[in-house]
Short mmCIF file of C-alpha atoms and ligand atoms in Angstrom, two decimals:
data_model
loop_
_atom_site.label_atom_id
_atom_site.label_comp_id
_atom_site.label_asym_id
_atom_site.label_seq_id
_atom_site.Cartn_x
_atom_site.Cartn_y
_atom_site.Cartn_z
CA UNK A 4 -99.30 -56.04 -12.42
CA UNK A 5 -95.64 -56.70 -10.55
CA UNK A 6 -95.15 -59.88 -9.54
CA UNK A 7 -93.98 -60.03 -6.57
CA UNK A 8 -94.82 -57.55 -4.26
CA UNK A 9 -92.04 -55.92 -1.78
CA UNK A 10 -90.73 -52.11 -1.04
CA UNK A 11 -89.67 -50.63 -4.04
CA UNK A 12 -91.43 -48.30 -6.07
CA UNK A 13 -92.43 -51.30 -8.62
CA UNK A 14 -94.15 -53.60 -6.58
CA UNK A 15 -94.17 -51.66 -3.07
CA UNK A 16 -97.31 -50.52 -0.73
CA UNK A 17 -99.47 -48.58 -2.57
CA UNK A 18 -99.66 -51.96 -5.42
CA UNK A 19 -100.15 -54.04 -3.77
CA UNK A 20 -104.20 -53.64 -3.86
CA UNK A 21 -103.63 -54.54 -7.30
CA UNK A 22 -102.88 -58.65 -6.81
CA UNK A 23 -104.45 -58.43 -2.99
CA UNK A 24 -107.21 -56.76 -3.26
CA UNK A 25 -107.61 -57.03 1.08
CA UNK A 26 -104.75 -54.31 0.82
CA UNK A 27 -107.58 -51.87 0.63
CA UNK A 28 -109.64 -53.39 3.85
CA UNK A 29 -111.31 -51.34 6.75
CA UNK A 30 -109.21 -52.80 9.28
CA UNK A 31 -105.72 -52.38 7.78
CA UNK A 32 -102.71 -52.11 9.73
CA UNK A 33 -100.20 -50.05 10.26
CA UNK A 34 -101.94 -47.10 11.89
CA UNK A 35 -101.17 -43.63 13.16
CA UNK A 36 -101.76 -43.81 16.84
CA UNK A 37 -102.56 -40.45 18.62
CA UNK A 38 -102.36 -40.37 22.53
CA UNK A 39 -104.89 -37.66 22.23
CA UNK A 40 -107.59 -39.70 20.49
CA UNK A 41 -106.78 -43.73 22.87
CA UNK A 42 -108.96 -45.01 24.86
CA UNK A 43 -107.38 -45.85 28.39
CA UNK A 44 -109.54 -49.56 29.14
CA UNK A 45 -109.58 -50.08 33.35
CA UNK A 46 -110.52 -53.64 32.15
CA UNK A 47 -107.45 -55.04 29.80
CA UNK A 48 -105.55 -57.36 32.02
CA UNK A 49 -101.78 -57.21 31.56
CA UNK A 50 -101.04 -59.86 28.96
CA UNK A 51 -98.26 -63.02 29.64
CA UNK A 52 -95.56 -64.38 27.61
CA UNK A 53 -94.43 -68.23 29.05
CA UNK A 54 -91.30 -69.18 26.03
CA UNK A 55 -89.77 -72.03 25.96
CA UNK A 56 -85.90 -71.37 24.67
CA UNK A 57 -86.30 -74.71 22.67
CA UNK A 58 -88.88 -74.16 20.27
CA UNK A 59 -86.75 -71.21 18.39
CA UNK A 60 -85.39 -73.62 15.25
CA UNK A 61 -83.77 -71.39 12.66
CA UNK A 62 -83.18 -67.84 11.65
CA UNK A 63 -83.47 -66.52 7.86
CA UNK A 64 -83.51 -63.92 5.19
CA UNK A 65 -86.45 -63.89 2.87
CA UNK A 66 -85.20 -60.69 1.31
CA UNK A 67 -88.31 -59.15 2.85
CA UNK A 68 -86.98 -58.93 6.59
CA UNK A 69 -85.38 -61.81 8.60
CA UNK A 70 -87.17 -63.55 10.92
CA UNK A 71 -86.37 -66.25 13.49
CA UNK A 72 -89.27 -69.37 13.07
CA UNK A 73 -90.42 -71.25 16.48
CA UNK A 74 -92.00 -74.75 17.04
CA UNK A 75 -95.49 -74.07 16.91
CA UNK A 76 -96.52 -77.55 16.70
CA UNK A 77 -98.02 -77.79 20.13
CA UNK A 78 -98.39 -74.89 22.79
CA UNK A 79 -94.58 -74.46 23.84
CA UNK A 80 -94.31 -70.94 23.45
CA UNK A 81 -97.76 -69.54 24.63
CA UNK A 82 -98.32 -65.21 24.81
CA UNK A 83 -102.23 -65.57 27.30
CA UNK A 84 -103.55 -62.35 29.03
CA UNK A 85 -104.28 -58.88 27.77
CA UNK A 86 -107.59 -58.17 25.01
CA UNK A 87 -106.85 -61.74 24.08
CA UNK A 88 -109.55 -64.99 25.27
CA UNK A 89 -106.69 -67.90 25.51
CA UNK A 90 -103.47 -68.42 24.41
CA UNK A 91 -101.89 -67.85 20.94
CA UNK A 92 -98.91 -69.86 20.06
CA UNK A 93 -95.25 -68.21 19.07
CA UNK A 94 -94.71 -68.84 15.48
CA UNK A 95 -91.97 -66.29 14.22
CA UNK A 96 -90.40 -62.66 14.27
CA UNK A 97 -89.65 -60.11 12.80
CA UNK A 98 -88.67 -57.28 12.39
CA UNK A 99 -89.14 -54.10 9.99
CA UNK A 100 -86.68 -50.93 9.40
CA UNK A 101 -85.58 -48.38 8.14
CA UNK A 102 -82.55 -46.95 5.96
CA UNK A 103 -81.76 -44.86 8.33
CA UNK A 104 -82.53 -44.30 12.37
CA UNK A 105 -84.70 -41.90 11.80
CA UNK A 106 -87.35 -44.13 10.45
CA UNK A 107 -87.96 -47.81 9.83
CA UNK A 108 -90.76 -48.30 12.71
CA UNK A 109 -94.75 -49.09 11.06
CA UNK A 110 -97.07 -47.78 13.92
CA UNK A 111 -96.52 -44.57 14.57
CA UNK A 112 -96.84 -43.21 17.99
CA UNK A 113 -97.59 -39.10 18.32
CA UNK A 114 -95.62 -38.41 15.19
CA UNK A 115 -92.58 -41.00 16.12
CA UNK A 116 -91.09 -42.95 14.29
CA UNK A 117 -88.85 -45.63 15.73
CA UNK A 118 -86.31 -46.92 13.99
CA UNK A 119 -87.19 -50.34 13.79
CA UNK A 120 -90.54 -52.20 14.93
CA UNK A 121 -90.13 -56.31 16.14
CA UNK A 122 -92.87 -58.47 15.61
CA UNK A 123 -93.83 -61.74 17.38
CA UNK A 124 -96.38 -63.35 15.39
CA UNK A 125 -98.64 -65.83 17.62
CA UNK A 126 -101.67 -67.77 16.18
CA UNK A 127 -104.65 -69.05 17.87
CA UNK A 128 -104.58 -72.57 17.65
CA UNK A 129 -108.39 -73.00 18.16
CA UNK A 130 -109.04 -73.01 14.19
CA UNK A 131 -106.27 -75.95 13.66
CA UNK A 132 -103.41 -74.44 12.01
CA UNK A 133 -101.66 -71.40 11.02
CA UNK A 134 -103.51 -70.90 7.62
CA UNK A 135 -106.27 -71.47 9.38
CA UNK A 136 -105.97 -68.78 11.85
CA UNK A 137 -105.10 -65.61 9.23
CA UNK A 138 -109.09 -66.13 8.33
CA UNK A 139 -110.62 -66.05 11.78
CA UNK A 140 -111.08 -61.94 12.82
CA UNK A 141 -109.16 -64.30 16.42
CA UNK A 142 -106.86 -66.16 14.37
CA UNK A 143 -103.38 -63.72 15.49
CA UNK A 144 -102.24 -61.95 18.13
CA UNK A 145 -98.74 -59.98 17.11
CA UNK A 146 -97.07 -58.08 20.12
CA UNK A 147 -95.42 -55.30 18.73
CA UNK A 148 -92.26 -53.85 20.63
CA UNK A 149 -90.89 -50.44 19.44
CA UNK A 150 -86.09 -49.89 18.37
CA UNK A 151 -85.15 -46.81 19.92
CA UNK A 152 -81.25 -45.74 18.88
CA UNK A 153 -79.72 -44.62 21.74
CA UNK A 154 -76.29 -45.05 22.91
CA UNK A 155 -76.11 -48.10 24.78
CA UNK A 156 -76.64 -51.11 22.82
CA UNK A 157 -79.10 -53.13 23.57
CA UNK A 158 -77.66 -57.30 24.46
CA UNK A 159 -79.86 -58.97 24.26
CA UNK A 160 -80.42 -58.05 20.36
CA UNK A 161 -76.73 -59.83 19.97
CA UNK A 162 -78.19 -63.47 19.08
CA UNK A 163 -80.02 -62.45 16.59
CA UNK A 164 -77.23 -59.61 15.44
CA UNK A 165 -74.09 -62.06 15.64
CA UNK A 166 -76.47 -64.52 12.93
CA UNK A 167 -76.79 -61.40 9.90
CA UNK A 168 -73.58 -62.05 8.71
CA UNK A 169 -74.39 -65.74 8.45
CA UNK A 170 -78.00 -64.83 6.69
CA UNK A 171 -76.47 -61.98 4.25
CA UNK A 172 -78.66 -62.14 1.70
CA UNK A 173 -82.36 -63.61 0.29
CA UNK A 174 -82.77 -67.27 0.99
CA UNK A 175 -80.06 -67.87 3.66
CA UNK A 176 -80.66 -69.68 6.39
CA UNK A 177 -78.79 -70.40 10.11
CA UNK A 178 -79.74 -73.00 12.60
CA UNK A 179 -81.06 -70.75 15.81
CA UNK A 180 -81.72 -72.64 18.70
CA UNK A 181 -81.85 -72.23 22.73
CA UNK A 182 -83.37 -68.80 22.11
CA UNK A 183 -85.74 -67.11 24.45
CA UNK A 184 -87.24 -64.15 23.21
CA UNK A 185 -88.87 -62.86 26.23
CA UNK A 186 -85.51 -60.98 27.31
CA UNK A 187 -85.69 -58.08 24.28
CA UNK A 188 -89.00 -57.49 25.64
CA UNK A 189 -89.15 -53.67 27.92
CA UNK A 190 -89.78 -53.42 31.44
CA UNK A 191 -92.88 -51.69 31.03
CA UNK A 192 -95.26 -54.03 30.08
CA UNK A 193 -98.60 -51.13 29.22
CA UNK A 194 -99.45 -51.91 26.01
CA UNK A 195 -102.32 -50.75 22.70
CA UNK A 196 -104.50 -52.66 21.26
CA UNK A 197 -106.47 -52.39 18.53
CA UNK A 198 -107.58 -55.19 15.77
CA UNK A 199 -106.01 -54.39 12.60
CA UNK A 200 -104.07 -56.84 9.49
CA UNK A 201 -100.63 -57.90 8.67
CA UNK A 202 -98.51 -55.45 8.06
CA UNK A 203 -97.74 -57.21 4.32
CA UNK A 204 -99.93 -59.54 1.41
CA UNK A 205 -102.21 -60.81 1.90
CA UNK A 206 -103.11 -58.34 4.78
CA UNK A 207 -106.40 -60.27 6.16
CA UNK A 208 -107.49 -58.77 8.36
CA UNK A 209 -107.14 -61.29 11.19
CA UNK A 210 -104.66 -59.22 14.07
CA UNK A 211 -105.00 -58.77 17.19
CA UNK A 212 -102.23 -55.66 17.94
CA UNK A 213 -100.52 -55.45 20.98
CA UNK A 214 -98.49 -52.58 20.76
CA UNK A 215 -95.75 -51.74 23.83
CA UNK A 216 -95.78 -48.09 24.51
CA UNK A 217 -91.90 -48.97 26.50
CA UNK A 218 -89.46 -48.91 23.14
CA UNK A 219 -86.27 -50.39 24.19
CA UNK A 220 -82.91 -49.49 22.83
CA UNK A 221 -80.24 -50.43 20.54
CA UNK A 222 -76.63 -48.80 19.16
CA UNK A 223 -76.96 -47.13 15.93
CA UNK A 224 -73.97 -49.67 15.22
CA UNK A 225 -76.59 -52.43 15.44
CA UNK A 226 -78.53 -50.38 13.68
CA UNK A 227 -76.27 -50.44 10.80
CA UNK A 228 -75.64 -54.36 11.13
CA UNK A 229 -79.61 -55.44 10.09
CA UNK A 230 -78.84 -52.70 7.11
CA UNK A 231 -76.43 -54.70 5.95
CA UNK A 232 -79.15 -57.72 5.09
CA UNK A 233 -79.39 -58.45 1.55
CA UNK A 234 -82.25 -58.21 -0.67
CA UNK A 235 -80.58 -59.47 -3.29
CA UNK A 236 -80.14 -63.42 -3.66
CA UNK A 237 -76.66 -65.25 -3.19
CA UNK A 238 -74.22 -63.76 -6.46
CA UNK A 239 -76.63 -61.02 -7.32
CA UNK A 240 -76.01 -57.54 -7.54
CA UNK A 241 -75.86 -56.27 -3.66
CA UNK A 242 -79.26 -54.26 -2.77
CA UNK A 243 -79.32 -53.77 0.43
CA UNK A 244 -82.36 -55.21 2.75
CA UNK A 245 -84.02 -51.71 3.75
CA UNK A 246 -86.81 -49.93 4.39
CA UNK A 247 -89.25 -53.04 4.98
CA UNK A 248 -91.68 -50.70 6.36
CA UNK A 249 -95.33 -50.68 4.71
CA UNK A 250 -97.32 -46.54 5.94
CA UNK A 251 -100.06 -46.01 8.39
CA UNK A 252 -103.43 -46.99 6.90
CA UNK A 253 -107.17 -44.85 7.00
CA UNK A 254 -107.83 -46.03 10.87
CA UNK A 255 -111.68 -45.84 9.56
CA UNK A 256 -113.34 -45.33 12.58
CA UNK A 257 -111.32 -48.08 14.82
CA UNK A 258 -110.72 -46.97 18.38
CA UNK A 259 -107.21 -48.44 19.78
CA UNK A 260 -107.33 -48.69 23.58
CA UNK A 261 -104.81 -48.66 26.46
CA UNK A 262 -103.62 -50.02 29.09
CA UNK A 263 -102.43 -47.53 30.66
CA UNK A 264 -103.13 -43.85 31.56
O1 LIG B 512 -94.15 -59.35 7.31
C1 LIG B 512 -95.08 -60.10 8.27
C2 LIG B 512 -95.00 -61.25 7.22
O2 LIG B 512 -93.15 -61.32 6.73
C3 LIG B 512 -95.83 -62.24 7.96
O3 LIG B 512 -94.63 -63.43 8.97
C4 LIG B 512 -96.72 -62.30 8.03
C5 LIG B 512 -97.21 -63.63 8.10
O4 LIG B 512 -97.55 -64.55 7.41
O5 LIG B 512 -96.67 -61.17 8.97
C6 LIG B 512 -96.02 -60.34 8.53
S1 LIG B 512 -96.73 -58.95 9.91
O6 LIG B 512 -97.84 -58.44 9.90
O7 LIG B 512 -96.51 -59.49 11.21
N1 LIG B 512 -95.52 -57.69 9.15
ZN1 LIG B 513 -94.29 -57.23 10.70
#
């Protein structure tokens, strides 16, 4: 079995189950969403994020993604509403992207692969701590935002992208303070929701996914900046950090609900 999981042929998504059997579970993510199979649910409430810019702490490259970490020791930055019961605390955000603009997202919408997918990971404090939340079906809520390449750069992505050079290689971390991630939301609050899993090992099935219908637009240059991150550590041969997405998993009868028609 592979020693550490990754996205390469020797340790990639097809082999994760060897060390992480949950990866073959019945509620795995991501999935492919087809609008014709989605159920419009009028009982789905709007969601609201109330984020404290002071909760942002650091940005890091862990060799698999670029992650911004937030203080989640109290109800400081929270997500409420939508399909959720109670407030979920923002813990971190990170992205998945491709090696070119025509793929990179994890979820696929009506056959469309976006260039990247941003995940804002929140956990349910009624389970005590993050580790406890991972063991519960209602433990975690992830807001997924698609990044679509267009002509206009997204100015709100600047803060993250300007730190890329400071966290070029695996294990690098930089301070990242005073940042309100709600600036990254698209205009529309329309969403799809379904129950699934983390898209990385151990692939625990504890996630209420809230996928935003409207993608945000970024420029091809902004995508290229993201791809300038490296999987390798400092002073190791250069290995670009790209294609850190898991392909779609079997839906197995799950229903995707939409907040919109
Ligand atoms: O890929 C992330 C992974 O980096 C880690 O943050 C995990 C939470 O511990 O979440 C997954 S994901 O399912 O949000 N892609
Ligand atoms: Zn993710």
